[in-house]
PDB file of C-alpha atoms in Angstrom:
ATOM      1  CA  UNK A   1       5.395  15.659  13.979  1.00  0.00           C
ATOM      2  CA  UNK A   2       3.457  13.609  11.420  1.00  0.00           C
ATOM      3  CA  UNK A   3       5.116  12.936   8.117  1.00  0.00           C
ATOM      4  CA  UNK A   4       2.452  13.123   5.440  1.00  0.00           C
ATOM      5  CA  UNK A   5       2.467  12.704   1.733  1.00  0.00           C
ATOM      6  CA  UNK A   6      -0.348  12.403  -0.750  1.00  0.00           C
ATOM      7  CA  UNK A   7      -1.249  12.537  -4.396  1.00  0.00           C
ATOM      8  CA  UNK A   8      -4.015  14.764  -5.669  1.00  0.00           C
ATOM      9  CA  UNK A   9      -5.339  13.639  -9.046  1.00  0.00           C
ATOM     10  CA  UNK A  10      -6.900  15.998 -11.549  1.00  0.00           C
ATOM     11  CA  UNK A  11      -7.431  14.533 -14.939  1.00  0.00           C
ATOM     12  CA  UNK A  12      -5.235  14.811 -16.832  1.00  0.00           C
ATOM     13  CA  UNK A  13      -2.936  16.302 -14.165  1.00  0.00           C
ATOM     14  CA  UNK A  14      -1.561  14.766 -10.952  1.00  0.00           C
ATOM     15  CA  UNK A  15      -0.012  16.908  -8.221  1.00  0.00           C
ATOM     16  CA  UNK A  16       2.201  15.464  -5.481  1.00  0.00           C
ATOM     17  CA  UNK A  17       2.025  17.168  -2.086  1.00  0.00           C
ATOM     18  CA  UNK A  18       4.589  16.325   0.593  1.00  0.00           C
ATOM     19  CA  UNK A  19       4.602  17.797   4.072  1.00  0.00           C
ATOM     20  CA  UNK A  20       6.895  18.638   5.654  1.00  0.00           C
ATOM     21  CA  UNK A  21       8.973  19.301   2.574  1.00  0.00           C
ATOM     22  CA  UNK A  22      12.223  19.022   4.527  1.00  0.00           C
ATOM     23  CA  UNK A  23      13.489  18.361   8.007  1.00  0.00           C
ATOM     24  CA  UNK A  24      13.471  14.575   7.950  1.00  0.00           C
ATOM     25  CA  UNK A  25      16.840  12.965   7.155  1.00  0.00           C
ATOM     26  CA  UNK A  26      17.047  10.764   4.073  1.00  0.00           C
ATOM     27  CA  UNK A  27      17.876   7.586   6.053  1.00  0.00           C
ATOM     28  CA  UNK A  28      14.884   8.001   8.382  1.00  0.00           C
ATOM     29  CA  UNK A  29      12.604   8.774   5.415  1.00  0.00           C
ATOM     30  CA  UNK A  30      13.721   5.668   3.495  1.00  0.00           C
ATOM     31  CA  UNK A  31      13.380   3.431   6.569  1.00  0.00           C
ATOM     32  CA  UNK A  32       9.875   4.762   7.252  1.00  0.00           C
ATOM     33  CA  UNK A  33       8.838   4.247   3.623  1.00  0.00           C
ATOM     34  CA  UNK A  34       9.840   0.609   3.792  1.00  0.00           C
ATOM     35  CA  UNK A  35       8.852  -0.431   7.315  1.00  0.00           C
ATOM     36  CA  UNK A  36       6.188   2.060   8.402  1.00  0.00           C
ATOM     37  CA  UNK A  37       2.551   1.172   9.014  1.00  0.00           C
ATOM     38  CA  UNK A  38       1.120   3.943   6.846  1.00  0.00           C
ATOM     39  CA  UNK A  39      -2.437   5.213   7.187  1.00  0.00           C
ATOM     40  CA  UNK A  40      -4.320   5.625   3.909  1.00  0.00           C
ATOM     41  CA  UNK A  41      -7.242   7.841   3.001  1.00  0.00           C
ATOM     42  CA  UNK A  42      -8.961   8.325  -0.339  1.00  0.00           C
ATOM     43  CA  UNK A  43     -10.878  11.597  -0.506  1.00  0.00           C
ATOM     44  CA  UNK A  44     -13.093  13.297  -3.029  1.00  0.00           C
ATOM     45  CA  UNK A  45     -14.073  16.948  -2.966  1.00  0.00           C
ATOM     46  CA  UNK A  46     -17.195  15.978  -0.928  1.00  0.00           C
ATOM     47  CA  UNK A  47     -15.302  14.092   1.810  1.00  0.00           C
ATOM     48  CA  UNK A  48     -14.053  15.615   5.037  1.00  0.00           C
ATOM     49  CA  UNK A  49     -10.345  15.564   5.786  1.00  0.00           C
ATOM     50  CA  UNK A  50      -9.336  12.907   8.385  1.00  0.00           C
ATOM     51  CA  UNK A  51      -9.089  14.259  11.935  1.00  0.00           C
ATOM     52  CA  UNK A  52      -5.682  12.701  12.605  1.00  0.00           C
ATOM     53  CA  UNK A  53      -3.945  14.805   9.933  1.00  0.00           C
ATOM     54  CA  UNK A  54      -1.759  17.691  11.098  1.00  0.00           C
ATOM     55  CA  UNK A  55      -3.472  21.088  11.029  1.00  0.00           C
ATOM     56  CA  UNK A  56      -0.882  22.590   8.691  1.00  0.00           C
ATOM     57  CA  UNK A  57      -1.334  19.775   6.171  1.00  0.00           C
ATOM     58  CA  UNK A  58      -5.127  20.134   6.368  1.00  0.00           C
ATOM     59  CA  UNK A  59      -4.760  23.817   5.524  1.00  0.00           C
ATOM     60  CA  UNK A  60      -2.501  22.868   2.609  1.00  0.00           C
ATOM     61  CA  UNK A  61      -4.901  20.167   1.381  1.00  0.00           C
ATOM     62  CA  UNK A  62      -8.357  21.778   1.633  1.00  0.00           C
ATOM     63  CA  UNK A  63      -7.946  24.416  -1.112  1.00  0.00           C
ATOM     64  CA  UNK A  64      -6.465  21.807  -3.439  1.00  0.00           C
ATOM     65  CA  UNK A  65      -9.525  19.557  -3.091  1.00  0.00           C
ATOM     66  CA  UNK A  66     -12.018  22.205  -4.198  1.00  0.00           C
ATOM     67  CA  UNK A  67     -13.117  21.661  -7.812  1.00  0.00           C
ATOM     68  CA  UNK A  68     -12.037  24.346 -10.264  1.00  0.00           C
ATOM     69  CA  UNK A  69     -14.130  25.794 -13.051  1.00  0.00           C
ATOM     70  CA  UNK A  70     -14.986  23.138 -15.600  1.00  0.00           C
ATOM     71  CA  UNK A  71     -14.180  20.219 -13.281  1.00  0.00           C
ATOM     72  CA  UNK A  72     -16.740  17.691 -12.215  1.00  0.00           C
ATOM     73  CA  UNK A  73     -14.821  16.285  -9.257  1.00  0.00           C
ATOM     74  CA  UNK A  74     -11.413  16.020  -7.690  1.00  0.00           C
ATOM     75  CA  UNK A  75      -9.847  13.247  -5.615  1.00  0.00           C
ATOM     76  CA  UNK A  76      -6.880  12.764  -3.316  1.00  0.00           C
ATOM     77  CA  UNK A  77      -5.110   9.578  -2.308  1.00  0.00           C
ATOM     78  CA  UNK A  78      -3.306  10.223   1.006  1.00  0.00           C
ATOM     79  CA  UNK A  79      -0.706   8.200   2.804  1.00  0.00           C
ATOM     80  CA  UNK A  80       0.474   9.431   6.202  1.00  0.00           C
ATOM     81  CA  UNK A  81       2.610   8.209   9.051  1.00  0.00           C
ATOM     82  CA  UNK A  82       2.846   9.621  12.585  1.00  0.00           C
ATOM     83  CA  UNK A  83       6.517  10.040  13.461  1.00  0.00           C
ATOM     84  CA  UNK A  84       8.297  11.231  16.594  1.00  0.00           C
ATOM     85  CA  UNK A  85      11.751  12.802  16.703  1.00  0.00           C
ATOM     86  CA  UNK A  86      13.244  12.078  20.141  1.00  0.00           C
ATOM     87  CA  UNK A  87      16.408  13.496  21.712  1.00  0.00           C
ATOM     88  CA  UNK A  88      17.446  11.953  25.033  1.00  0.00           C
ATOM     89  CA  UNK A  89      19.690  14.151  27.230  1.00  0.00           C
ATOM     90  CA  UNK A  90      21.863  11.155  28.168  1.00  0.00           C
ATOM     91  CA  UNK A  91      22.443  10.425  24.457  1.00  0.00           C
ATOM     92  CA  UNK A  92      22.717  13.944  23.112  1.00  0.00           C
ATOM     93  CA  UNK A  93      24.708  12.842  20.053  1.00  0.00           C
ATOM     94  CA  UNK A  94      21.895  10.580  18.828  1.00  0.00           C
ATOM     95  CA  UNK A  95      18.501  11.382  17.388  1.00  0.00           C
ATOM     96  CA  UNK A  96      15.817   8.715  17.550  1.00  0.00           C
ATOM     97  CA  UNK A  97      12.998   8.620  14.988  1.00  0.00           C
ATOM     98  CA  UNK A  98      10.092   6.481  16.160  1.00  0.00           C
ATOM     99  CA  UNK A  99       7.064   5.510  14.086  1.00  0.00           C
ATOM    100  CA  UNK A 100       4.500   2.682  14.038  1.00  0.00           C
ATOM    101  CA  UNK A 101       5.702  -0.405  12.171  1.00  0.00           C
ATOM    102  CA  UNK A 102       3.662  -3.262  10.799  1.00  0.00           C
ATOM    103  CA  UNK A 103       3.938  -5.307  14.006  1.00  0.00           C
ATOM    104  CA  UNK A 104       5.813  -3.099  16.509  1.00  0.00           C
ATOM    105  CA  UNK A 105       7.151   0.454  16.804  1.00  0.00           C
ATOM    106  CA  UNK A 106      10.190   1.071  14.623  1.00  0.00           C
ATOM    107  CA  UNK A 107      13.187   3.119  15.760  1.00  0.00           C
ATOM    108  CA  UNK A 108      15.837   4.656  13.525  1.00  0.00           C
ATOM    109  CA  UNK A 109      18.915   5.997  15.330  1.00  0.00           C
ATOM    110  CA  UNK A 110      20.951   8.669  13.552  1.00  0.00           C
ATOM    111  CA  UNK A 111      23.835  10.860  14.678  1.00  0.00           C
ATOM    112  CA  UNK A 112      23.002  14.424  15.655  1.00  0.00           C
ATOM    113  CA  UNK A 113      24.184  17.250  13.353  1.00  0.00           C
ATOM    114  CA  UNK A 114      26.921  18.093  15.903  1.00  0.00           C
ATOM    115  CA  UNK A 115      28.172  14.485  15.907  1.00  0.00           C
ATOM    116  CA  UNK A 116      28.103  14.411  12.108  1.00  0.00           C
ATOM    117  CA  UNK A 117      30.307  17.532  11.952  1.00  0.00           C
ATOM    118  CA  UNK A 118      32.666  15.987  14.520  1.00  0.00           C
ATOM    119  CA  UNK A 119      32.991  12.852  12.367  1.00  0.00           C
ATOM    120  CA  UNK A 120      33.564  14.939   9.231  1.00  0.00           C
ATOM    121  CA  UNK A 121      36.218  16.990  11.039  1.00  0.00           C
ATOM    122  CA  UNK A 122      37.996  13.855  12.269  1.00  0.00           C
ATOM    123  CA  UNK A 123      37.966  12.294   8.790  1.00  0.00           C
ATOM    124  CA  UNK A 124      39.291  15.502   7.215  1.00  0.00           C
ATOM    125  CA  UNK A 125      42.008  15.684   9.890  1.00  0.00           C
ATOM    126  CA  UNK A 126      43.102  12.105   9.195  1.00  0.00           C
ATOM    127  CA  UNK A 127      43.137  12.772   5.449  1.00  0.00           C
ATOM    128  CA  UNK A 128      45.244  15.912   5.980  1.00  0.00           C
ATOM    129  CA  UNK A 129      47.749  13.976   8.115  1.00  0.00           C
ATOM    130  CA  UNK A 130      47.944  11.184   5.518  1.00  0.00           C
ATOM    131  CA  UNK A 131      48.458  13.738   2.759  1.00  0.00           C
ATOM    132  CA  UNK A 132      51.257  15.464   4.692  1.00  0.00           C
ATOM    133  CA  UNK A 133      52.916  12.121   5.466  1.00  0.00           C
ATOM    134  CA  UNK A 134      52.778  11.099   1.821  1.00  0.00           C
ATOM    135  CA  UNK A 135      54.361  14.445   0.803  1.00  0.00           C
ATOM    136  CA  UNK A 136      57.134  14.049   3.417  1.00  0.00           C
ATOM    137  CA  UNK A 137      57.914  10.470   2.416  1.00  0.00           C
ATOM    138  CA  UNK A 138      57.998  11.129  -1.329  1.00  0.00           C
TER     139      UNK A 138
END
């Protein structure tokens, strides 16, 4: 999976394109924004799309780069970051997000969706017990 985002500028309009639109947790996205070693590409309508972009993003980008009627040119400023989502069988309640950092690979460890629901259930159970105890004691 490669997380890609870019800005396509059309004077006087700018269009933001993000791919994938969802699927990456907020914490991993924020960490990657801050510590990732992002690749940059500045393209005009005459330039070819970089080879290391995901095929689906290329298909999304190519029609947007073509000049429309009345336009002289169009440009895109891309920023993209290869990212791996890793699940290790021995640590099934953790999801590792790995991406290139400025000096070394960066790893963000987040709980799996199942673990998150388990934590939510435990917290709700504790709150219910505390509520019942407060009702009994009052």
